[in-house]
Each structure stands twice: as structure tokens, then as C-alpha cells.
Short mmCIF file of C-alpha atoms and ligand atoms in Angstrom, two decimals:
data_model
loop_
_atom_site.label_atom_id
_atom_site.label_comp_id
_atom_site.label_asym_id
_atom_site.label_seq_id
_atom_site.Cartn_x
_atom_site.Cartn_y
_atom_site.Cartn_z
CA MET A 1 108.50 81.16 67.91
CA LYS A 2 110.89 84.26 69.05
CA ILE A 3 109.84 85.39 71.82
CA GLY A 4 111.18 89.38 73.67
CA ILE A 5 111.09 89.25 77.76
CA ILE A 6 112.10 92.44 79.15
CA GLY A 7 112.73 92.54 82.34
CA THR A 8 114.99 89.33 83.75
CA GLY A 9 113.68 88.47 87.47
CA TYR A 10 111.92 85.82 89.31
CA VAL A 11 109.28 86.08 86.74
CA GLY A 12 111.39 87.44 83.51
CA LEU A 13 113.89 84.62 83.98
CA THR A 14 111.65 81.96 85.02
CA THR A 15 109.23 83.20 81.93
CA GLY A 16 112.44 82.82 79.35
CA ALA A 17 113.84 79.49 80.77
CA CYS A 18 110.32 77.50 80.42
CA PHE A 19 109.43 79.06 76.74
CA ALA A 20 112.95 78.04 76.23
CA SER A 21 112.76 74.16 77.49
CA LEU A 22 109.45 73.93 75.65
CA GLY A 23 111.15 75.34 72.15
CA ASN A 24 111.12 78.82 71.46
CA ASP A 25 113.85 80.94 70.56
CA VAL A 26 114.08 83.46 73.73
CA ILE A 27 115.45 87.12 74.51
CA CYS A 28 116.04 88.14 77.85
CA VAL A 29 116.54 91.64 78.22
CA ASP A 30 116.83 93.53 81.31
CA ASN A 31 118.16 97.30 82.06
CA ASN A 32 120.08 95.93 84.54
CA GLU A 33 123.77 96.02 83.17
CA GLU A 34 126.21 93.77 85.86
CA LYS A 35 122.07 90.47 86.02
CA VAL A 36 123.64 90.56 82.48
CA ARG A 37 126.55 89.67 82.71
CA MET A 38 125.93 87.50 85.27
CA LEU A 39 123.93 85.35 82.93
CA LYS A 40 125.90 85.58 80.27
CA LYS A 41 128.31 83.44 81.57
CA GLY A 42 126.00 81.43 83.18
CA HIS A 43 125.90 82.21 86.59
CA MET A 44 121.80 82.55 88.40
CA PRO A 45 121.10 86.56 90.30
CA ILE A 46 118.88 85.41 92.13
CA TYR A 47 117.34 81.84 93.71
CA GLU A 48 115.18 80.02 92.44
CA PRO A 49 115.62 75.48 92.49
CA GLY A 50 116.79 74.26 89.55
CA LEU A 51 116.52 77.43 87.80
CA GLU A 52 120.32 77.23 87.31
CA GLU A 53 120.32 74.36 85.41
CA LEU A 54 116.94 74.67 82.80
CA VAL A 55 119.19 78.52 82.09
CA LYS A 56 122.23 76.72 81.01
CA THR A 57 120.94 74.13 79.24
CA ASN A 58 119.59 76.50 77.38
CA VAL A 59 121.74 78.93 76.64
CA LYS A 60 123.95 76.03 75.48
CA GLU A 61 121.27 74.62 72.92
CA ASN A 62 120.71 78.84 71.67
CA ARG A 63 117.29 79.25 72.57
CA LEU A 64 117.94 80.98 74.72
CA SER A 65 120.15 84.46 75.71
CA PHE A 66 120.64 87.65 77.21
CA THR A 67 121.25 91.27 76.12
CA THR A 68 120.68 94.97 78.06
CA SER A 69 119.02 95.99 73.77
CA ILE A 70 115.74 96.06 73.92
CA GLY A 71 115.73 97.09 70.57
CA ASP A 72 117.73 93.34 69.31
CA ALA A 73 114.47 92.20 71.40
CA VAL A 74 112.35 93.99 69.32
CA LYS A 75 113.37 93.87 66.04
CA LYS A 76 114.13 89.45 66.44
CA CYS A 77 110.96 88.95 67.41
CA GLU A 78 107.13 88.55 67.27
CA VAL A 79 105.89 88.18 70.90
CA ILE A 80 107.45 90.41 74.13
CA PHE A 81 106.87 90.29 76.96
CA ILE A 82 106.86 92.44 80.28
CA SER A 83 108.19 91.27 82.84
CA VAL A 84 109.73 94.44 84.82
CA ASN A 85 108.46 95.35 88.86
CA THR A 86 105.38 97.34 89.62
CA PRO A 87 106.75 98.39 92.51
CA PRO A 88 104.71 100.12 95.42
CA LYS A 89 104.47 103.66 95.53
CA GLU A 90 103.92 105.32 99.52
CA ASN A 91 99.63 105.36 98.85
CA GLY A 92 100.04 101.22 97.65
CA ASP A 93 99.30 102.29 94.19
CA ALA A 94 101.10 100.56 91.41
CA ASP A 95 105.04 102.60 90.52
CA LEU A 96 104.14 101.50 86.77
CA SER A 97 107.23 103.66 85.06
CA ALA A 98 109.65 100.43 83.60
CA VAL A 99 106.27 99.44 82.60
CA GLU A 100 105.44 102.31 80.85
CA ASN A 101 109.33 103.30 79.50
CA VAL A 102 110.07 99.45 78.35
CA SER A 103 106.11 100.35 76.39
CA GLU A 104 107.70 103.54 74.71
CA SER A 105 111.29 101.91 73.59
CA ILE A 106 109.27 98.35 72.17
CA ALA A 107 107.47 101.30 70.18
CA ARG A 108 110.40 103.59 68.99
CA ASN A 109 111.91 99.60 67.23
CA MET A 110 109.29 98.05 65.94
CA THR A 111 108.97 97.91 61.62
CA SER A 112 106.87 94.89 61.34
CA TYR A 113 103.90 93.29 63.57
CA ARG A 114 104.08 92.45 66.92
CA LEU A 115 102.17 91.11 70.32
CA ILE A 116 103.26 92.53 73.88
CA VAL A 117 101.55 91.09 76.58
CA GLU A 118 101.71 92.60 79.99
CA LYS A 119 103.08 89.75 81.99
CA SER A 120 103.67 92.01 85.00
CA THR A 121 101.49 91.95 87.21
CA VAL A 122 99.71 95.69 87.01
CA PRO A 123 95.56 97.22 87.80
CA VAL A 124 93.11 97.25 85.62
CA GLU A 125 93.64 99.42 83.07
CA THR A 126 96.90 99.30 82.60
CA GLY A 127 96.68 97.56 79.02
CA VAL A 128 94.09 101.03 77.69
CA ARG A 129 97.70 102.63 78.88
CA VAL A 130 100.70 100.74 77.32
CA LYS A 131 98.15 100.40 74.08
CA GLN A 132 97.95 104.75 73.86
CA THR A 133 101.96 104.78 75.01
CA ILE A 134 102.66 102.44 72.15
CA LYS A 135 100.62 104.03 69.73
CA ALA A 136 101.77 107.43 70.19
CA ASN A 137 105.68 106.21 69.67
CA VAL A 138 105.13 103.74 67.01
CA LYS A 139 105.85 104.58 63.33
CA LYS A 140 102.89 105.07 61.52
CA ASN A 141 101.56 101.80 59.26
CA VAL A 142 103.16 99.89 61.87
CA GLU A 143 100.32 96.84 63.40
CA PHE A 144 100.69 95.37 66.45
CA ASP A 145 98.22 94.13 69.69
CA VAL A 146 98.92 94.30 73.39
CA ALA A 147 97.59 91.04 75.93
CA SER A 148 97.29 90.37 79.63
CA ASN A 149 98.51 87.49 80.21
CA PRO A 150 99.48 87.25 83.92
CA GLU A 151 101.66 84.95 85.82
CA PHE A 152 100.79 82.74 88.89
CA LEU A 153 103.86 80.90 89.51
CA ARG A 154 104.98 81.33 93.28
CA GLU A 155 108.19 81.56 93.87
CA GLY A 156 110.85 78.59 94.89
CA SER A 157 108.77 76.19 93.22
CA ALA A 158 108.74 78.39 89.41
CA ILE A 159 109.51 76.42 87.18
CA TYR A 160 106.97 73.80 88.09
CA ASP A 161 103.69 76.66 88.61
CA PHE A 162 105.73 78.07 84.95
CA LEU A 163 104.74 74.70 83.22
CA ASN A 164 102.29 73.30 84.92
CA PRO A 165 99.99 75.94 85.93
CA ASP A 166 96.03 75.02 86.76
CA ARG A 167 95.14 77.62 83.88
CA VAL A 168 96.44 79.76 81.36
CA VAL A 169 94.75 83.19 81.57
CA ILE A 170 94.52 85.14 78.28
CA GLY A 171 92.82 88.64 77.76
CA VAL A 172 93.14 89.83 74.43
CA GLU A 173 91.65 92.08 71.82
CA SER A 174 92.01 89.72 68.25
CA LYS A 175 92.68 86.69 66.59
CA ARG A 176 95.63 87.21 65.61
CA ALA A 177 96.91 87.92 68.93
CA GLU A 178 95.08 85.08 70.58
CA LYS A 179 95.90 82.79 68.07
CA LEU A 180 100.03 83.50 68.65
CA LEU A 181 99.64 82.79 72.40
CA ARG A 182 97.75 79.56 72.05
CA GLU A 183 100.56 78.62 70.19
CA LEU A 184 102.62 79.22 72.63
CA TYR A 185 100.98 77.54 75.48
CA LYS A 186 100.25 74.71 73.59
CA PRO A 187 102.63 72.84 75.11
CA VAL A 188 101.49 73.06 78.74
CA SER A 189 98.38 71.25 79.34
CA ALA A 190 96.06 73.35 80.89
CA PRO A 191 92.69 75.40 81.18
CA ILE A 192 93.01 78.24 78.80
CA VAL A 193 90.79 81.44 80.29
CA VAL A 194 90.97 83.84 76.96
CA THR A 195 88.63 86.56 77.99
CA ASP A 196 89.34 91.31 77.18
CA ILE A 197 92.01 92.38 78.51
CA ARG A 198 90.99 94.42 81.85
CA SER A 199 89.29 90.75 83.05
CA ALA A 200 92.65 89.25 82.74
CA GLU A 201 94.64 91.96 84.83
CA ILE A 202 91.65 91.34 87.23
CA ILE A 203 91.87 88.43 87.09
CA LYS A 204 95.33 88.54 88.91
CA HIS A 205 94.71 90.96 91.35
CA ALA A 206 91.21 88.99 92.40
CA SER A 207 93.07 85.46 92.54
CA ASN A 208 95.83 87.27 94.53
CA SER A 209 94.10 89.24 97.04
CA PHE A 210 91.54 86.26 97.50
CA LEU A 211 94.84 84.08 98.49
CA ALA A 212 96.23 86.77 100.43
CA SER A 213 92.44 86.55 102.22
CA LYS A 214 92.59 83.12 103.21
CA ILE A 215 95.76 83.70 105.15
CA SER A 216 94.92 86.91 107.11
CA PHE A 217 91.74 84.58 107.77
CA ILE A 218 93.06 81.45 109.01
CA ASN A 219 96.01 84.15 111.13
CA LEU A 220 92.83 85.73 113.19
CA ILE A 221 91.53 81.73 113.42
CA SER A 222 94.77 80.76 115.14
CA ARG A 223 94.59 83.82 117.88
CA ILE A 224 90.97 82.34 118.48
CA CYS A 225 92.55 79.14 119.09
CA ASP A 226 95.41 80.52 121.26
CA LYS A 227 92.49 82.44 123.57
CA VAL A 228 90.91 79.00 124.33
CA GLY A 229 93.12 76.12 123.67
CA ALA A 230 92.25 74.68 120.29
CA ASP A 231 94.21 73.41 117.39
CA VAL A 232 93.96 75.08 114.25
CA ASN A 233 96.19 73.07 112.32
CA LYS A 234 92.48 70.92 113.24
CA VAL A 235 90.69 74.09 112.94
CA ALA A 236 92.22 74.60 109.05
CA GLU A 237 91.96 70.08 108.18
CA GLY A 238 88.26 70.73 108.88
CA ILE A 239 86.97 73.47 107.42
CA GLY A 240 89.68 72.75 104.16
CA LEU A 241 87.72 69.30 103.55
CA ASP A 242 85.18 71.62 102.01
CA ARG A 243 85.81 71.97 98.91
CA ARG A 244 84.30 74.84 98.17
CA ILE A 245 86.54 76.12 101.02
CA GLY A 246 89.87 73.93 99.83
CA LYS A 247 92.78 72.61 102.17
CA ASP A 248 95.65 75.22 100.12
CA PHE A 249 96.45 78.55 102.26
CA LEU A 250 95.04 78.11 105.53
CA ARG A 251 98.94 77.23 107.15
CA PRO A 252 98.88 80.17 110.37
CA GLY A 253 101.83 81.75 110.30
CA ALA A 254 103.78 84.92 112.06
CA GLY A 255 101.76 86.83 108.22
CA PHE A 256 102.87 86.58 104.70
CA GLY A 257 105.23 88.64 103.12
CA GLY A 258 106.36 89.02 99.64
CA PHE A 259 106.69 90.73 96.72
CA CYS A 260 103.28 89.36 96.02
CA PHE A 261 100.44 89.72 98.46
CA PRO A 262 100.92 93.05 100.11
CA LYS A 263 102.34 94.88 97.07
CA ASP A 264 99.32 93.29 94.80
CA LEU A 265 96.79 93.86 97.08
CA ALA A 266 97.63 97.39 97.95
CA ALA A 267 97.61 98.06 94.75
CA PHE A 268 93.98 96.28 94.41
CA ILE A 269 92.52 98.30 96.99
CA HIS A 270 94.14 101.76 95.06
CA ILE A 271 93.05 100.96 92.62
CA ALA A 272 89.04 100.11 93.45
CA ASP A 273 89.45 103.54 95.05
CA LYS A 274 90.16 105.20 92.28
CA LEU A 275 86.84 103.86 90.47
CA GLY A 276 84.60 104.37 92.93
CA VAL A 277 84.27 100.20 94.92
CA ASP A 278 85.88 100.74 98.62
CA MET A 279 87.41 97.20 99.58
CA LYS A 280 87.01 97.30 102.81
CA MET A 281 87.32 93.44 103.33
CA LEU A 282 90.95 93.56 101.45
CA ARG A 283 91.65 96.39 104.13
CA ALA A 284 91.52 94.16 106.73
CA VAL A 285 92.85 91.41 105.22
CA ALA A 286 96.08 93.37 105.32
CA GLU A 287 95.69 95.64 108.36
CA ALA A 288 95.05 91.41 110.56
CA ASN A 289 98.36 90.73 107.72
CA GLU A 290 99.76 93.63 110.27
CA ASP A 291 98.16 92.78 113.44
CA GLN A 292 99.51 88.84 112.36
CA LYS A 293 103.52 90.46 113.01
CA ASP A 294 102.60 91.95 116.14
CA TYR A 295 100.98 89.12 117.52
CA PHE A 296 104.22 87.40 117.29
CA LEU A 297 106.40 89.96 118.58
CA LYS A 298 104.54 89.97 121.20
CA LEU A 299 103.85 86.08 121.94
CA ILE A 300 108.27 86.69 121.44
CA GLU A 301 108.19 89.16 124.66
CA ASP A 302 105.56 88.02 126.80
CA ASN A 303 107.60 84.81 126.61
CA LEU A 304 111.30 86.63 127.19
CA TRP A 305 109.43 88.85 130.03
CA ASN A 306 112.29 92.40 129.35
CA LEU A 307 113.76 92.65 125.73
CA LYS A 308 117.13 94.57 126.50
CA ASN A 309 119.91 92.87 125.75
CA LYS A 310 118.49 88.88 125.46
CA GLN A 311 120.39 87.13 122.92
CA VAL A 312 117.74 85.75 120.63
CA GLY A 313 118.26 82.98 117.81
CA VAL A 314 116.30 84.25 114.04
CA LEU A 315 115.67 80.83 111.89
CA GLY A 316 114.60 81.61 108.51
CA ILE A 317 114.93 85.91 106.99
CA ALA A 318 113.55 84.67 103.64
CA PHE A 319 110.04 85.92 102.88
CA LYS A 320 109.12 81.74 102.17
CA PRO A 321 111.64 78.97 102.25
CA ASP A 322 113.93 77.77 98.82
CA THR A 323 113.75 81.81 97.84
CA ASP A 324 116.32 84.00 98.77
CA ASP A 325 113.74 86.89 98.91
CA ILE A 326 113.40 88.62 101.35
CA ARG A 327 111.19 92.26 99.93
CA PHE A 328 108.27 92.39 101.90
CA ALA A 329 109.50 89.19 104.91
CA PRO A 330 108.08 89.32 107.90
CA ALA A 331 111.33 88.82 109.31
CA ILE A 332 112.43 91.81 108.53
CA ASP A 333 109.89 93.10 110.68
CA ILE A 334 109.56 90.85 113.35
CA ILE A 335 113.84 91.78 113.14
CA LEU A 336 113.79 95.21 113.84
CA LYS A 337 111.75 95.91 115.48
CA LEU A 338 113.30 93.71 117.83
CA GLU A 339 116.63 94.79 117.63
CA ARG A 340 115.03 98.66 118.53
CA GLU A 341 113.39 96.56 121.78
CA GLY A 342 117.80 95.92 122.17
CA VAL A 343 117.56 92.33 122.00
CA LYS A 344 120.64 90.57 119.65
CA VAL A 345 119.50 89.01 117.27
CA LYS A 346 121.75 86.08 115.28
CA ALA A 347 120.34 85.52 112.32
CA PHE A 348 120.78 82.57 109.55
CA ASP A 349 119.29 81.78 106.21
CA PRO A 350 120.37 79.45 103.77
CA GLN A 351 120.10 82.44 101.12
CA ALA A 352 118.74 84.95 102.29
CA MET A 353 121.54 86.31 104.85
CA GLN A 354 123.22 88.24 101.00
CA ASN A 355 120.29 90.29 100.01
CA ALA A 356 119.35 90.29 104.34
CA LYS A 357 122.29 92.89 104.90
CA SER A 358 121.25 95.27 102.72
CA VAL A 359 118.32 95.92 105.25
CA LEU A 360 119.72 93.33 108.15
CA ASN A 361 122.71 95.88 109.29
CA GLY A 362 122.71 95.41 112.74
CA THR A 363 122.29 91.68 113.36
CA VAL A 364 124.24 89.06 113.37
CA TYR A 365 124.99 86.65 111.54
CA ALA A 366 125.97 82.81 111.89
CA LYS A 367 126.93 80.18 109.93
CA ASP A 368 124.18 77.50 110.46
CA ALA A 369 121.41 76.92 113.08
CA TYR A 370 123.36 75.48 115.38
CA ASP A 371 126.29 78.68 115.80
CA VAL A 372 122.51 80.95 116.22
CA ALA A 373 121.67 79.15 119.51
CA LYS A 374 124.46 79.29 121.38
CA GLY A 375 123.42 81.24 124.39
CA ALA A 376 120.18 82.11 123.16
CA GLU A 377 117.17 82.66 125.12
CA ALA A 378 114.99 82.17 122.94
CA LEU A 379 115.09 80.56 119.24
CA VAL A 380 112.14 82.05 116.87
CA ILE A 381 111.48 80.11 113.68
CA LEU A 382 110.46 82.36 110.98
CA THR A 383 110.37 80.87 107.17
CA GLU A 384 109.83 76.53 107.18
CA TRP A 385 112.87 75.50 105.08
CA ASN A 386 113.01 72.13 104.90
CA GLU A 387 116.90 71.66 106.98
CA PHE A 388 115.23 73.45 109.39
CA ARG A 389 113.18 70.84 110.28
CA GLN A 390 115.31 67.87 110.43
CA LEU A 391 118.04 69.53 113.56
CA ASP A 392 118.96 67.28 116.15
CA PHE A 393 117.35 69.32 119.10
CA LYS A 394 119.21 68.06 121.95
CA ARG A 395 121.89 69.23 120.54
CA ILE A 396 120.39 72.52 119.78
CA LYS A 397 118.80 72.91 123.25
CA LYS A 398 122.81 72.05 124.70
CA LEU A 399 123.91 75.48 122.97
CA MET A 400 120.80 77.38 123.74
CA LYS A 401 120.91 79.69 127.30
CA ARG A 402 117.60 78.91 127.45
CA PRO A 403 115.89 75.80 125.63
CA LEU A 404 112.88 78.38 124.81
CA VAL A 405 111.35 77.93 121.09
CA ILE A 406 109.10 80.21 119.20
CA ASP A 407 108.33 78.86 116.40
CA GLY A 408 106.24 81.26 113.87
CA ARG A 409 105.74 78.85 111.03
CA ASN A 410 104.10 76.14 113.25
CA ILE A 411 106.96 73.54 112.44
CA TYR A 412 107.99 70.59 114.51
CA SER A 413 105.62 68.96 116.78
CA PRO A 414 104.23 70.16 119.99
CA GLU A 415 104.70 66.90 121.95
CA LYS A 416 107.56 65.87 120.47
CA MET A 417 109.87 69.47 121.51
CA ARG A 418 107.66 68.77 125.36
CA ASP A 419 109.75 65.35 125.17
CA LEU A 420 112.90 67.09 124.15
CA GLY A 421 112.43 69.20 126.81
CA PHE A 422 111.94 72.25 125.65
CA GLN A 423 109.13 75.12 125.92
CA TYR A 424 107.86 75.56 122.43
CA ILE A 425 104.99 78.17 121.61
CA SER A 426 103.76 78.40 118.36
CA ILE A 427 100.66 79.45 116.64
CA GLY A 428 97.14 79.20 117.49
CA ARG A 429 98.10 75.12 118.86
CA PRO A 430 97.95 74.44 122.92
CA ALA A 431 101.15 74.77 124.48
CA ILE A 432 101.46 70.83 125.92
CA SER A 433 102.80 70.53 130.13
P1 NAD B 501 111.97 91.67 89.72
O1 NAD B 501 111.99 92.39 90.71
O2 NAD B 501 113.20 90.23 90.46
O3 NAD B 501 112.47 91.95 88.13
C1 NAD B 501 112.42 92.29 87.25
C2 NAD B 501 113.00 93.00 86.61
O4 NAD B 501 112.71 93.66 85.63
C3 NAD B 501 115.28 93.63 87.47
O5 NAD B 501 115.42 92.86 86.59
C4 NAD B 501 114.37 94.78 86.35
O6 NAD B 501 116.24 95.29 86.04
C5 NAD B 501 114.39 95.30 84.92
N1 NAD B 501 113.97 96.10 85.21
C6 NAD B 501 113.43 97.38 85.36
N2 NAD B 501 112.52 97.82 84.93
C7 NAD B 501 113.44 97.31 83.60
C8 NAD B 501 113.60 98.33 81.80
N3 NAD B 501 112.87 99.46 82.00
N4 NAD B 501 114.12 97.53 80.99
C9 NAD B 501 114.56 96.98 80.94
N5 NAD B 501 114.61 96.18 82.13
C10 NAD B 501 113.97 96.24 83.45
O7 NAD B 501 110.58 92.08 89.63
P2 NAD B 501 110.15 89.98 89.88
O8 NAD B 501 109.60 89.50 90.73
O9 NAD B 501 110.17 89.14 88.61
O10 NAD B 501 108.16 90.51 89.29
C11 NAD B 501 108.46 91.12 88.29
C12 NAD B 501 106.17 91.16 87.81
O11 NAD B 501 106.02 90.08 88.10
C13 NAD B 501 105.61 91.83 88.66
O12 NAD B 501 105.06 93.10 88.14
C14 NAD B 501 105.55 91.43 89.66
O13 NAD B 501 104.14 91.51 90.52
C15 NAD B 501 105.09 89.98 88.74
N6 NAD B 501 104.50 88.40 90.04
C16 NAD B 501 105.82 88.30 90.39
C17 NAD B 501 105.78 86.64 91.25
C18 NAD B 501 106.97 85.99 91.72
O14 NAD B 501 107.10 85.44 92.74
N7 NAD B 501 108.35 86.93 92.25
C19 NAD B 501 105.14 85.87 90.45
C20 NAD B 501 104.36 86.44 89.07
C21 NAD B 501 104.12 88.04 88.97
C1 UGA B 502 101.85 84.42 95.11
C2 UGA B 502 101.35 83.61 94.96
O1 UGA B 502 101.17 81.60 95.20
C3 UGA B 502 101.21 83.31 93.53
O2 UGA B 502 100.09 82.86 92.89
C4 UGA B 502 101.52 84.52 92.57
O3 UGA B 502 101.87 84.52 91.20
C5 UGA B 502 102.50 85.12 93.21
O4 UGA B 502 102.53 85.09 94.95
C6 UGA B 502 101.66 86.76 92.02
O5 UGA B 502 102.11 87.10 92.21
O6 UGA B 502 103.67 87.10 92.80
P1 UGA B 502 104.53 84.07 96.62
O7 UGA B 502 105.13 85.10 97.25
O8 UGA B 502 105.48 83.59 95.29
O9 UGA B 502 103.17 83.75 95.55
O10 UGA B 502 104.70 82.59 97.46
P2 UGA B 502 103.75 82.12 98.19
O11 UGA B 502 103.45 80.68 98.42
O12 UGA B 502 102.23 82.20 97.58
O13 UGA B 502 103.49 82.51 99.52
C7 UGA B 502 103.07 84.33 100.08
C8 UGA B 502 103.25 84.17 101.90
O14 UGA B 502 102.22 83.88 101.90
C9 UGA B 502 104.44 83.48 102.04
O15 UGA B 502 105.05 84.86 103.15
C10 UGA B 502 104.23 81.92 103.14
O16 UGA B 502 104.92 81.97 103.89
C11 UGA B 502 102.55 83.50 102.62
N1 UGA B 502 102.49 82.30 103.55
C12 UGA B 502 101.42 81.08 102.64
C13 UGA B 502 101.00 81.36 104.05
O17 UGA B 502 101.61 82.51 105.22
N2 UGA B 502 99.75 80.37 104.60
C14 UGA B 502 99.64 79.88 103.15
O18 UGA B 502 99.13 79.36 103.78
C15 UGA B 502 100.51 79.92 102.53
#
């Protein structure tokens, strides 16, 4: 099939490269000229494991191309995915201006039937708006369908998730749209949930909100564990083995981040408010997440005593490992707050430092974890990159001013850290002395 993808970010680029790898002809569009220039030269604008190889292979085999022109894609492709960003406004509402602009441009370039698919995460009833916008701008007698096909991939494992999803959700209003999307997803072995557009839109917001709720829940439990010396990992195992609860997404930490959970929670709460439903539970989920970052800061403060002029080393800035994405990363909030208290922060992240420089300009950037440790009075872990799991802590201890590790991702064994001579503070696990 001939597929157009508008918006070539984490989702659009992955979607484009994966559909191409399944044998489709894909044209990826972005209005960021620099991004398109880079992609045409084979350079990736983002870090996502495996993406560069997949893009290069499919470009070479003439199944994937890049352009800044929506017209090009609309003229050549029957199915057009909208995967532009839907950032939060100050009041939590999703900013859908890019979705509207793109819908207008698609409509103006349509000369025969097109299926326009919402891939971006959008509030319920956006489909109605997209349809109205296209109707208002399309030439008379040109037929079209709008559909919703929310994306559930995670950054860091985007390609695997795209090609091996737990389910594919298709929200449609016509048999023709259903047939096209079923055909497109035929090579992907997953249950297909076919529904109306509104239900598909709600499935996406509800999924992310439910997952975020699990994390805030275990984070709250971790604080109880801290109070009484219980072990949150054991509690998570004990509850997670109940299949009705499930063991995933019960890892406590210094709060969740990323361009998805925080903004989608806010957008879901906002649209529900508009519809007259007070999502009290989700407000609490978001609030607990903010509290969790402050709780972690308090752990640092309690253990360092006075913060002013203390040197603290931070390992990890990205909102999760295997990505360079720092959007709503807990590390950004935590570092900014520490710096506001006069702490001198030296940080290292394997992929996210370039992005971090635009928001953390008082931070010193290190060349590796050992450089971070040099002279530090505390080593703070904020992203669980695999390479941080295998550090030489004997060497680290020699480099630090004080052997104190405060772990916001629970990646080390408390016993091992004690044996290595560290004071080791983690989340919801008893300190071992
Ligand atoms: P992103 O910011 O990485 O990419 C969006 C791209 O759209 C950018 O390259 C931007 O230049 C382009 N764009 C914006 N306006 C445009 C326009 N008018 N014309 C052409 N291109 C335009 O965002 P993302 O992380 O890929 O997210 C996209 C959507 O997918 C969001 O709604 C997000 O919530 C959703 N989503 C994201 C993920 C994820 O893991 N990042 C997963 C599932 C769903
Ligand atoms: C999340 C969802 O997992 C995807 O299904 C969804 O498609 C995507 O949002 C989206 O809608 O954009 P992503 O944000 O890439 O994916 O990453 P996750 O692995 O879900 O992690 C999100 C945040 O939660 C990270 O900060 C992570 O550290 C935190 N987290 C995750 C925890 O603190 N504990 C956990 O047990 C799991």
C-alpha cells in the first residue's frame, strides 16, 4: 500500500520505517526542514535503538522517502496518518493546532478517496473535528474517511513494540476504512480491536492513565515501605503475581515522565472536565507523581544536610533509558530544584546531554559516570541505563568525596552496596547497615 505519514517524530518515523519494512511504500512528511534534510542524508534526528538501520535499509530499497510537502504525500498515498505532536497547553488541554493545520492541508490536496488516520494521541471527539475540517476544505465530491489508530509503542523499544503490539486498535466509521486498515496490519500478529472513533480515542487516554496510575500507586506504597522498613520490590512481586493486577509497571522511582503520561493524564482530566466528569482519581495520580519527585529531593536533602555549594553527581537525564528524550523527565525537575538550592550538579547521560543543554544551562556535563563521581558528595541515579548497572564501584568510591549513592531507580542491590562501603539510599527498600 502507499502510506503517507505526516509528522516524522518518535512515532511518525517509527511508524513510517516499520510500515515500509512490511513492504509498503511510505512517504514521511515533516514541516521541520532541518529534520527532513537530515533524514534524507541518512542522519537520525532522534535516538531510538535500531531505527537508523531500519530507515537506511528501507530508503535504500526505495520503500521510504522524506519530504516537507504534504501535497506530495497526499497525491501519491491512499492512507494518510497524522502523527504530529499534541503538546499540553498551560491548562492541561491538548494543543491540537498542528492536527488542524495538517487536516486542512491534506484536504486541500485531495483529488480522490483518502483515508485519514489519527495516530497522534488526541482527546475524544477530535475525530469529529478532523472530519469537519476536511469537509470544509476538500473539493466537492471527493470522498474520504477519518479513522483513529492510536499508537502504544514505548520509546526505547519503539520498533519492537510497533511490530509486536499487544493489540491494534482501529476506530472506524466505514467498512472501506476498516478493510484498508485491516489489510495494512495483516502482517502484524496481534488481536485487532475494531470500534467507533470515539471509543478508540478513549482507549488511548484510558490506557496511558491506567499505566500512570499503577506507577503512582506503587510509588505511594514505596513511601509506606520507607516509613516501616519494608521492601517495595517484594510488595510489587506479591501483588503483581495476581494476574488481575499484573506485574508490569510496578517499578517505583523518582516519578514518571516523558511526553506521554504527564501530558495525556492532563489532557484526559481536561476533556473529562469539559464533559462534566471529574476525574478525581487521575488528579491524585498526577499529584502523587509531583509529590514523588519532591519526596526524592527530600531524600537527597536529608542525606546531604546543607545543600548550598555541595557537589552532586547525577547519572541519567533522559526520562527513561534507551532514549534521548528529556520531555517532562523527572531528572530535569530534580536537577533544576537542586541547582536552585545552590547545589553544583555534574551530570552524565549516554544520549540525552545534547537535548538537556537547552534547559539545564547551569549544569556541568561529564564525559562518563566516573567523571561524574569525581569529587561528588552524592551520586544520584535518575535513569536506569544498562551501562550504569555495571559500574566499577570500587573505582567510583575512590573518586567520590563521600561514598553516598541515592538511587531513584532502585538498580543496585542494597547488600552489595553496603559491602562495597557505600551509604546506599533507594526507594521503598530498607537501608542495610
Ligand atoms: P514528536 O515531537 O517527536 O514528533 C512530531 C513531529 O511532527 C515533529 O517532527 C514535528 O516537526 C512534526 N510536525 C508538527 N507540526 C507539523 C505540521 N504542521 N506538518 C508536518 N509536520 C509537523 O512527537 P512524538 O513523540 O512522535 O508524538 C507524536 C504524537 O504521538 C503525540 O500525539 C504523542 O502523544 C503520540 N504518541 C507518542 C508516543 C511516544 O512514545 N513518543 C507513543 C504513542 C503516541
Ligand atoms: C508510554 C506507554 O508505555 C506507551 O504504551 C505509550 O504508547 C506511550 O507512553 C505514549 O502514549 O506516548 P513511554 O512514555 O515511551 O511509553 O515509556 P514508558 O516505558 O511507559 O515509561 C514512562 C515513564 O514511566 C518513564 O519515566 C518510566 O521511568 C516510568 N515508569 C515506567 C516507572 O516509573 N515505573 C514503571 O514501572 C514503568
